[in-house]
XYZ file of C-alpha atoms in Angstrom:
294
model
C 0.032 0.034 0.002
C 1.370 3.506 -0.834
C 1.879 5.975 1.950
C -0.222 9.139 2.310
C 0.193 11.715 -0.588
C 2.843 14.368 0.059
C 1.413 17.917 -0.372
C 3.304 20.033 -2.734
C 1.634 23.309 -1.761
C 4.347 25.842 -0.920
C 3.564 28.973 1.212
C 5.165 32.271 0.707
C 7.795 32.930 3.559
C 6.225 34.823 6.310
C 8.604 33.976 9.220
C 12.482 33.874 9.394
C 14.862 32.679 12.126
C 17.651 35.033 12.383
C 20.241 32.749 13.835
C 22.671 35.355 14.900
C 25.391 33.477 16.959
C 26.814 30.408 18.323
C 27.983 32.348 21.471
C 26.184 31.321 24.677
C 26.900 31.557 28.403
C 25.467 28.157 28.890
C 26.437 24.658 27.574
C 23.222 22.854 27.395
C 23.673 19.090 26.868
C 21.028 18.962 24.115
C 21.937 22.116 22.249
C 20.895 21.637 18.690
C 23.855 23.766 17.314
C 26.413 23.193 19.820
C 26.594 26.718 20.977
C 28.794 27.647 24.063
C 31.283 30.026 25.486
C 33.586 29.596 22.615
C 31.011 30.212 19.861
C 31.396 32.516 17.050
C 29.262 35.456 15.814
C 30.122 34.147 12.425
C 30.867 36.091 9.124
C 27.794 38.103 8.798
C 28.219 41.916 9.476
C 25.726 44.310 10.698
C 25.261 45.529 7.191
C 24.688 42.037 5.958
C 22.040 41.454 8.489
C 20.411 44.795 7.903
C 20.448 43.928 4.242
C 18.618 40.701 5.311
C 15.921 42.748 7.051
C 15.245 44.979 4.133
C 14.937 42.188 1.763
C 12.709 40.358 4.093
C 10.354 43.152 4.499
C 10.357 43.685 0.652
C 9.500 39.925 0.226
C 6.524 39.979 2.593
C 8.111 38.333 5.753
C 5.924 39.396 8.612
C 7.870 37.919 11.706
C 11.411 37.265 12.836
C 12.894 35.419 15.697
C 16.342 36.366 16.878
C 17.875 33.220 18.191
C 21.406 31.736 18.708
C 23.281 30.712 20.905
C 22.293 33.539 23.059
C 21.310 36.380 20.628
C 21.622 39.068 23.151
C 25.332 38.448 23.115
C 25.574 39.574 19.681
C 26.925 43.223 19.371
C 24.381 44.228 16.784
C 21.253 42.337 18.078
C 19.818 45.454 19.674
C 20.050 47.339 16.404
C 18.625 44.569 14.438
C 15.849 44.272 16.712
C 15.171 47.997 16.555
C 15.311 48.057 12.697
C 13.032 45.000 12.440
C 10.308 46.548 14.775
C 10.636 49.937 13.096
C 10.131 48.227 9.607
C 6.796 46.748 11.200
C 8.076 43.212 11.731
C 7.003 41.320 14.762
C 10.139 40.426 16.609
C 10.519 37.389 19.179
C 13.884 37.119 20.886
C 14.567 33.558 21.998
C 16.873 34.009 25.070
C 18.441 31.981 27.924
C 17.344 35.027 30.126
C 20.698 34.635 32.160
C 21.484 38.338 31.452
C 19.146 41.038 30.134
C 20.436 44.450 29.931
C 18.230 47.651 30.560
C 18.426 48.411 26.977
C 16.985 45.039 26.064
C 14.161 45.404 28.686
C 13.237 48.737 27.072
C 13.358 47.168 23.580
C 11.184 44.286 24.660
C 8.442 46.581 25.863
C 7.858 47.921 22.340
C 4.833 46.934 20.400
C 5.465 43.945 18.320
C 8.239 42.584 20.527
C 7.920 39.442 22.480
C 10.361 37.000 24.502
C 10.667 33.189 24.521
C 12.960 31.117 26.850
C 13.711 27.445 27.567
C 13.152 26.042 30.927
C 13.768 22.473 32.408
C 12.841 22.017 36.113
C 11.397 23.558 39.187
C 14.616 22.380 40.863
C 17.876 24.379 40.479
C 20.179 21.212 40.356
C 18.188 19.518 37.778
C 17.926 22.707 35.546
C 21.642 23.412 35.926
C 22.564 19.825 35.181
C 20.998 20.381 31.799
C 22.272 23.852 31.143
C 25.753 23.149 32.368
C 25.981 26.464 34.191
C 24.489 27.987 37.471
C 21.629 29.519 35.451
C 18.458 28.674 37.259
C 17.886 31.646 39.534
C 19.062 34.263 36.990
C 16.696 32.838 34.261
C 13.885 32.577 36.762
C 14.243 36.081 38.221
C 14.192 37.394 34.663
C 10.990 35.324 33.812
C 9.320 37.067 36.814
C 10.511 40.494 35.602
C 9.233 39.981 32.137
C 5.839 38.891 33.465
C 5.662 42.027 35.732
C 6.691 44.263 32.765
C 3.769 42.883 30.722
C 6.299 41.655 28.025
C 4.631 38.823 25.926
C 6.540 35.663 27.103
C 6.366 32.076 26.232
C 8.464 29.228 27.687
C 9.360 25.918 26.286
C 10.162 23.121 28.620
C 12.619 20.695 26.909
C 12.498 17.055 28.192
C 16.052 16.028 28.114
C 16.546 13.331 30.875
C 14.633 10.450 32.119
C 12.438 11.266 35.149
C 12.812 15.016 34.700
C 10.466 17.159 36.468
C 8.557 18.494 33.381
C 4.977 18.647 35.194
C 6.370 20.324 38.210
C 8.395 22.861 35.885
C 5.016 23.430 34.138
C 3.240 24.287 37.453
C 6.188 26.488 38.642
C 5.955 28.436 35.432
C 2.181 28.939 35.894
C 2.637 30.189 39.416
C 5.094 32.706 38.042
C 2.465 33.981 35.732
C 3.650 32.353 32.375
C 0.547 31.390 30.502
C 2.217 30.266 27.238
C 3.975 27.011 28.060
C 4.964 24.160 25.748
C 6.667 20.802 26.316
C 9.213 19.475 23.727
C 11.579 16.739 23.509
C 15.330 16.746 22.795
C 16.120 17.228 19.011
C 18.551 14.818 17.343
C 21.102 17.605 16.332
C 24.384 19.292 17.614
C 25.065 17.962 21.044
C 21.658 16.450 21.181
C 22.677 14.187 18.391
C 25.246 12.534 20.589
C 27.718 12.130 17.645
C 25.091 10.531 15.195
C 24.834 11.899 11.724
C 22.016 14.411 11.085
C 18.829 12.689 9.943
C 16.196 14.392 7.666
C 13.510 12.252 9.302
C 13.971 14.115 12.403
C 12.447 17.282 10.886
C 8.838 18.124 10.986
C 7.999 17.719 7.320
C 7.065 21.468 6.688
C 10.467 22.881 7.060
C 10.997 25.587 4.483
C 7.292 26.068 3.857
C 6.566 29.528 4.833
C 9.659 29.728 7.000
C 13.323 29.652 6.778
C 16.632 30.189 8.839
C 19.683 32.289 8.257
C 22.821 31.259 10.284
C 25.649 33.352 11.497
C 27.590 32.933 8.356
C 24.695 33.808 5.974
C 23.743 30.224 5.036
C 19.910 29.803 4.491
C 18.201 26.517 5.360
C 14.746 25.226 5.751
C 14.776 25.541 9.473
C 17.097 26.230 12.586
C 17.533 22.495 13.062
C 18.944 21.941 9.557
C 21.102 24.970 9.542
C 24.482 23.074 10.061
C 23.845 20.535 7.296
C 21.344 21.728 4.743
C 22.305 25.079 3.478
C 20.243 25.991 0.157
C 22.188 29.204 -0.462
C 23.938 32.224 1.163
C 22.799 35.737 1.556
C 26.146 37.234 1.299
C 26.411 35.958 -2.305
C 22.709 35.782 -3.403
C 19.513 37.660 -2.819
C 17.080 36.263 -0.209
C 14.192 36.081 -2.498
C 16.258 34.143 -5.022
C 17.323 31.627 -2.437
C 13.839 31.082 -1.019
C 12.311 30.636 -4.334
C 15.308 28.773 -5.790
C 15.630 24.867 -6.778
C 17.830 24.144 -3.910
C 15.138 25.170 -1.296
C 12.418 23.304 -3.385
C 14.601 20.223 -3.410
C 15.173 20.576 0.212
C 11.468 20.729 1.034
C 10.846 17.841 -1.082
C 13.545 15.751 0.464
C 12.349 16.506 3.989
C 8.603 15.553 3.049
C 9.602 12.358 1.527
C 11.550 11.490 4.547
C 8.526 11.924 6.811
C 5.867 10.517 4.466
C 4.989 7.615 6.855
C 3.401 10.249 9.204
C 0.765 13.060 9.187
C 2.196 16.267 8.074
C 1.681 19.147 10.408
C -0.082 22.327 9.637
C 2.613 24.736 8.514
C 1.066 27.665 10.518
C 1.615 25.457 13.829
C 5.359 24.579 13.361
C 7.249 27.643 14.084
C 8.262 29.568 17.157
C 5.858 32.214 16.676
C 2.589 30.491 17.426
C 1.083 29.428 20.636
C 3.073 26.460 22.089
C -0.062 25.103 23.632
C -1.396 24.440 20.159
C 1.573 24.103 18.045
C 2.406 20.737 16.385
C 5.101 18.639 18.299
C 6.315 16.390 15.562
C 7.693 13.035 16.860
C 6.584 13.745 20.382
C 4.362 10.822 21.727
C 0.757 11.817 21.466
C 1.508 14.821 19.032
C -0.286 15.638 15.934
C 2.545 14.594 13.765
C 4.422 11.287 13.555
C 7.867 12.691 12.277
C 10.207 14.594 14.448
C 10.814 18.201 14.183
């Protein structure tokens, strides 16, 4: 019997991950791009990133997420967030919330700005065993501050270890006033791959459809999880629209969809960081709407 038909519908790109840096204060055991203290900001200059924003707006992109690594460690991240918001883009900053400057708190209170973070446990020892640094209290304090300031905030609990206190972490976040909480699993990339080769079947099946990622060196890929091994072009040598609409991106989308044809494809509007984690697709997670992993 043949598997389910694979949709060929391609949506225009409305969402971009701006993957600014591989530098991070933490050393999370599951980090999908192996970021850490020795990570690099890559080859993209401020002008390169500003050019990406200009092209994104011209191409109809509506939302961007600043991610890394820790995006707040990038020297131009504040400028990029400012320019994106000024140009009418919605901007989510995905931060570990270990350190947030006064300038960032001001920026995050602007219309169109929002914040996201990862959380692991209600216990400091378990949380810090996963992050590799004494980060629990700093992140928790900044979650409290974001809620107090009225900054739109969502938290993703990543299940990494057996017996992890996921349900307790959810209750803890709720008590802190975080209303948008999702639960995800470790992704098989970067340190989370545990020395295994990248596997296309670990993606959601809709990568590159309505969304794309740009890494610190300017490489474009269908999503942040494929940035290290599935480049479809580079914005330093080609136009963003040409890359997104080019044959390499089309081939990558088709390759990913074929790899996950044994499972139900998730709704493209429910597989990106900008949507409500309580409703978004969790590919590959037991009981989720999709069988393949994202």
